Structure formats: structure tokens, C-alpha cells
Coordinates of C-alpha atoms in Angstrom, one line a residue:
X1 CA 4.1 15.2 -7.5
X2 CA 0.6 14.6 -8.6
X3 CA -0.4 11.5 -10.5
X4 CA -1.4 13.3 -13.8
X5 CA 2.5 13.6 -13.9
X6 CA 3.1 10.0 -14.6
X7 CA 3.1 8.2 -17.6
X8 CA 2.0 4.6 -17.9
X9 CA 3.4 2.1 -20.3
X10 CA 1.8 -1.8 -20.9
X11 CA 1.4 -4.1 -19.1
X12 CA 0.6 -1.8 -16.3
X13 CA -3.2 -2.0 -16.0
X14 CA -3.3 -4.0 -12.6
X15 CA -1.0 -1.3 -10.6
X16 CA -2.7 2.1 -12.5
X17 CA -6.1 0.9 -11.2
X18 CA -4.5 1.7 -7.7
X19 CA -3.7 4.8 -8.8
X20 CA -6.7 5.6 -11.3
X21 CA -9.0 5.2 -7.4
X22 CA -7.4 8.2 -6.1
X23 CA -8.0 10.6 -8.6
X24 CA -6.0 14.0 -9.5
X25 CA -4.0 14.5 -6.1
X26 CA -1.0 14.9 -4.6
X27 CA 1.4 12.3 -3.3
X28 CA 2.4 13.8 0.3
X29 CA -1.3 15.1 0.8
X30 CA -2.9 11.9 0.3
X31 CA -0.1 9.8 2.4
X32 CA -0.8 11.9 5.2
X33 CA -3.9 12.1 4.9
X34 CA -4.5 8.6 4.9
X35 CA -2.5 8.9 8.0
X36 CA -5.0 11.1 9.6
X37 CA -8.4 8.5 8.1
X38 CA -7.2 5.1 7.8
X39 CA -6.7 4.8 12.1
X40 CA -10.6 5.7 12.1
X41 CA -11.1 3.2 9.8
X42 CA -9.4 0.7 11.8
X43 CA -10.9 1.7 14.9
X44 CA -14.2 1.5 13.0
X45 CA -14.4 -2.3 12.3
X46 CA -15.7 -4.2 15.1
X47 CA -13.5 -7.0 17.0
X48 CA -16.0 -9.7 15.7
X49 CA -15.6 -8.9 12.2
X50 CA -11.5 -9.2 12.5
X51 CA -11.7 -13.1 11.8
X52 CA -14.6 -12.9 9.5
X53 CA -13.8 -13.7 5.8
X54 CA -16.7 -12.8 3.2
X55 CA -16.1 -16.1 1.3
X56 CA -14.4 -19.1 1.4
X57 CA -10.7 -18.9 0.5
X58 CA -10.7 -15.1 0.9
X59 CA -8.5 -13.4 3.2
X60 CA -10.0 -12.7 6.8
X61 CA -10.5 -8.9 7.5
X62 CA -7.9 -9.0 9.8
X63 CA -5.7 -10.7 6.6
X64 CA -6.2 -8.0 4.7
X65 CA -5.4 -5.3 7.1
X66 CA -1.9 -6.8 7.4
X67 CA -1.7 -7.4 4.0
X68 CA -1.7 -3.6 3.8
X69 CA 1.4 -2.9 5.9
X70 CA 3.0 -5.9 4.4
X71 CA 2.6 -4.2 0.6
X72 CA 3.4 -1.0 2.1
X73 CA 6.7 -2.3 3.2
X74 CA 7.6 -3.7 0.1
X75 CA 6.7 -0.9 -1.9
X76 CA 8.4 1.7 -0.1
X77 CA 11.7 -1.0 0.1
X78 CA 11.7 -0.3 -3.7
X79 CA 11.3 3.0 -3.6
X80 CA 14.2 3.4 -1.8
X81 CA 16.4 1.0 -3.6
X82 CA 15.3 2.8 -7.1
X83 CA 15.6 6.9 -5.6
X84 CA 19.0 5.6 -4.5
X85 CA 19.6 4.5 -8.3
X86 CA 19.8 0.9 -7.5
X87 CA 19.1 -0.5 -11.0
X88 CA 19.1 -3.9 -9.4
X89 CA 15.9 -5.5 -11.2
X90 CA 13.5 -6.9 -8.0
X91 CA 11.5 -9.6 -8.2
X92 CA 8.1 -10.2 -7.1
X93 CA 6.6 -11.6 -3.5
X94 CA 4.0 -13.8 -2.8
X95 CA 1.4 -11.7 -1.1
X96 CA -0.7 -15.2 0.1
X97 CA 2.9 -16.7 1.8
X98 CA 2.9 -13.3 3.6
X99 CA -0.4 -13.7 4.7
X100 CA -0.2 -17.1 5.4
X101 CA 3.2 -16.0 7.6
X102 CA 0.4 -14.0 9.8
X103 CA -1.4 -16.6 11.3
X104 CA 1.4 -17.5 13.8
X105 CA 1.2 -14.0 15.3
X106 CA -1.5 -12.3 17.4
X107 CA -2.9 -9.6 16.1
X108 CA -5.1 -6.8 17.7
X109 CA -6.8 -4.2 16.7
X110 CA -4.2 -1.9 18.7
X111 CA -1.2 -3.9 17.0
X112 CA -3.1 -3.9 13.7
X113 CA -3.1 0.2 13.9
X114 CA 0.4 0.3 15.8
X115 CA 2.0 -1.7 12.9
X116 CA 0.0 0.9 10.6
X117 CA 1.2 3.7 12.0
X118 CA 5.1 2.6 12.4
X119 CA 5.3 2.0 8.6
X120 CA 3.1 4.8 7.1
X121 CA 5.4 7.3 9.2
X122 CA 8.5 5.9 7.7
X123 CA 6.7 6.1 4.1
X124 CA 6.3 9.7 4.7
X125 CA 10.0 10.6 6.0
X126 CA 11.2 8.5 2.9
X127 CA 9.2 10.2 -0.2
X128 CA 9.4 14.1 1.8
X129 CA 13.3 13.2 1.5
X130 CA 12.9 13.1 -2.5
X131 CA 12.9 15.6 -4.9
X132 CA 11.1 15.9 -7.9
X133 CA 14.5 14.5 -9.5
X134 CA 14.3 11.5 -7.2
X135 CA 10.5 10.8 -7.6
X136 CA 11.6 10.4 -11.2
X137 CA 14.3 7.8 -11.0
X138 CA 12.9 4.3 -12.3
X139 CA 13.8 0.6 -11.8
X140 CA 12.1 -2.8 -12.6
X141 CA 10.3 -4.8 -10.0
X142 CA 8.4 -7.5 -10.6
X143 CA 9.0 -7.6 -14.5
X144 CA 7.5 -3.9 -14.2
X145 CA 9.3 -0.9 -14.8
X146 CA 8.6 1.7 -12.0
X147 CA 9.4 5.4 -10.8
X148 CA 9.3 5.8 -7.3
X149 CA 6.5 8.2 -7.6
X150 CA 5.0 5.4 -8.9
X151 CA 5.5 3.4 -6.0
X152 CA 4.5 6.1 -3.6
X153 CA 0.8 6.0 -5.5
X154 CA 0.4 2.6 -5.5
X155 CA 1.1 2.6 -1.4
X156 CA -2.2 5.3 -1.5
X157 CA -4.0 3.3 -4.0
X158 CA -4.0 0.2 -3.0
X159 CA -4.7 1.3 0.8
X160 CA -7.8 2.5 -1.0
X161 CA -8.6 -0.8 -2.9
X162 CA -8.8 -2.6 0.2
X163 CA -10.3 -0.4 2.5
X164 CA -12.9 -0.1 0.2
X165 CA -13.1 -4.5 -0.1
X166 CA -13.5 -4.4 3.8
X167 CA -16.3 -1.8 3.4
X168 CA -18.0 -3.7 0.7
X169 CA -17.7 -7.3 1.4
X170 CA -16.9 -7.8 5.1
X171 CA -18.6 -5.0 7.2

């Protein structure tokens, strides 16, 4: 599936600007291949610059990195439910509770990228188990109807968005 094969109906502006930063590519290419990059990435950032937030009240660079995986999870969770045909509308979460849940734990750089790892590999098994059929199949989330292809971009996407905040503002 590549994402010129998806359609986009209002109000979906916020979620296709995920998808408008990758471009013309294909879904299982760029999940693994941001397999392959991001880890650099990660190992890139200096330990110093993990606590460092650009302003006041913005996330911390580490913040952000979780708030990856944390998304990640949650959009793959609907994929499932939707390529499964679970027409079960979903509501939203509250991506500043789940960053706010992080400060309890420690985090590393080698937990950060374990973490990473762990959940990108189980995004991969889940969309190479679909179809073209299955990338199809739709469901509402957050007020939003989706397709799980959809869902699969916006994982890619959004990775992009904020790697490309932590490159900009806090590096």
C-alpha cells in the first residue's frame, strides 16, 4: 500500500500532515526502514540533551521519545481492532497524561531504543499479516474515521514529525 492510495475526508488535516511528511512511499518499506534509521537517531542524541526541553512547558527530549512509542502503541492497538472488523468506535487518549505517566520511570538511552525496538517489530508482524483487503477495513477513533493503512502511515509520519522537532529545536 502506498499512501497515494488513500483518500482523505474533513476534518483530517492534523493526521494527513503525518502522512503528507513522508511523501509517495510504501508502508512496509518505510516501517522498516525507520527500523533500520531511527536507532541511529537515538544513539545520536547526546545523554545531556535527554532532560533538555527547548521551552518552558514543552516536553523534554527524552518526553518526546517516549511519546513516540506510546502513540505507536496506540495506533497499531487500533489497527488491529479495525483489520479485525471491530467497528467498536475508540476514543481518544491524552498524550500529556501519558507523558506525565513517564516521569515515575527511568529511562535510558538503551531502554529508550529497547522500548523502540520491542514495539516497531510488533508493528511490522501486525501490518505484513494484512492484505490489501485488510489495509482497507475502516473504524472511528477519536471522532475520526480511519483505515488501518491509515494508521500504519500515521505510525511513519508522526515518527518523522518528531524526529524532525528533536532535530530542530532540542539538538
Amino acid at each position: 500500500m502506498n499512501t497515494s492510495d488513500l483518500e482523505f475526508k474533513p476534518p483530517f488535516p492534523f493526521y494527513k500532515s503525518y502522512i503528507d511528511l513522508l511523501g509517495a512511499v510504501e508502508l512496509m518499506d518505510t516501517l522498516n526502514r525507520q527500523l533500520a534509521n531511527f536507532p541511529k537517531f537515538l544513539d545520536s542524541i547526546p545523554e545531556d540533551k535527554l532532560g533538555h526541553a527547548y521551552a518552558t512547558g514543552k516536553w523534554t527530549t527524552l518526553q518526546a521519545l517516549v511519546h513516540i512509542t506510546d502513540s505507536e502503541r496506540v495506533f497499531q492497538y487500533r489497527a488491529l481492532r479495525f483489520a479485525r472488523g471491530d467497528k467498536t468506535p475508540l476514543p481518544g487518549f491524552d498524550q500529556d497524561l501519558f507523558v506525565a505517566g513517564t516521569v515515575s520511570q527511568v529511562w535510558t538511552k538503551q531502554s529508550l531504543l529497547q522500548e523502540y525496538l520491542a514495539v516497531r517489530h510488533a508493528t511490522i508482524t501486525l501490518f505484513n499479516s494484512l492484505d490489501n483487503n485488510s489495509l482497507k477495513l475502516t473504524g472511528t477513533a477519536s471522532g475520526l474515521e480511519w483505515s488501518v493503512a491509515k494508521l500504519g502511515f500515521v505510525i511513519c509520519g508522526h515518527q518523522r514529525h518528531h524526529r524532525n522537532i528533536i532535530r530542530e529545536h532540542y539538538l
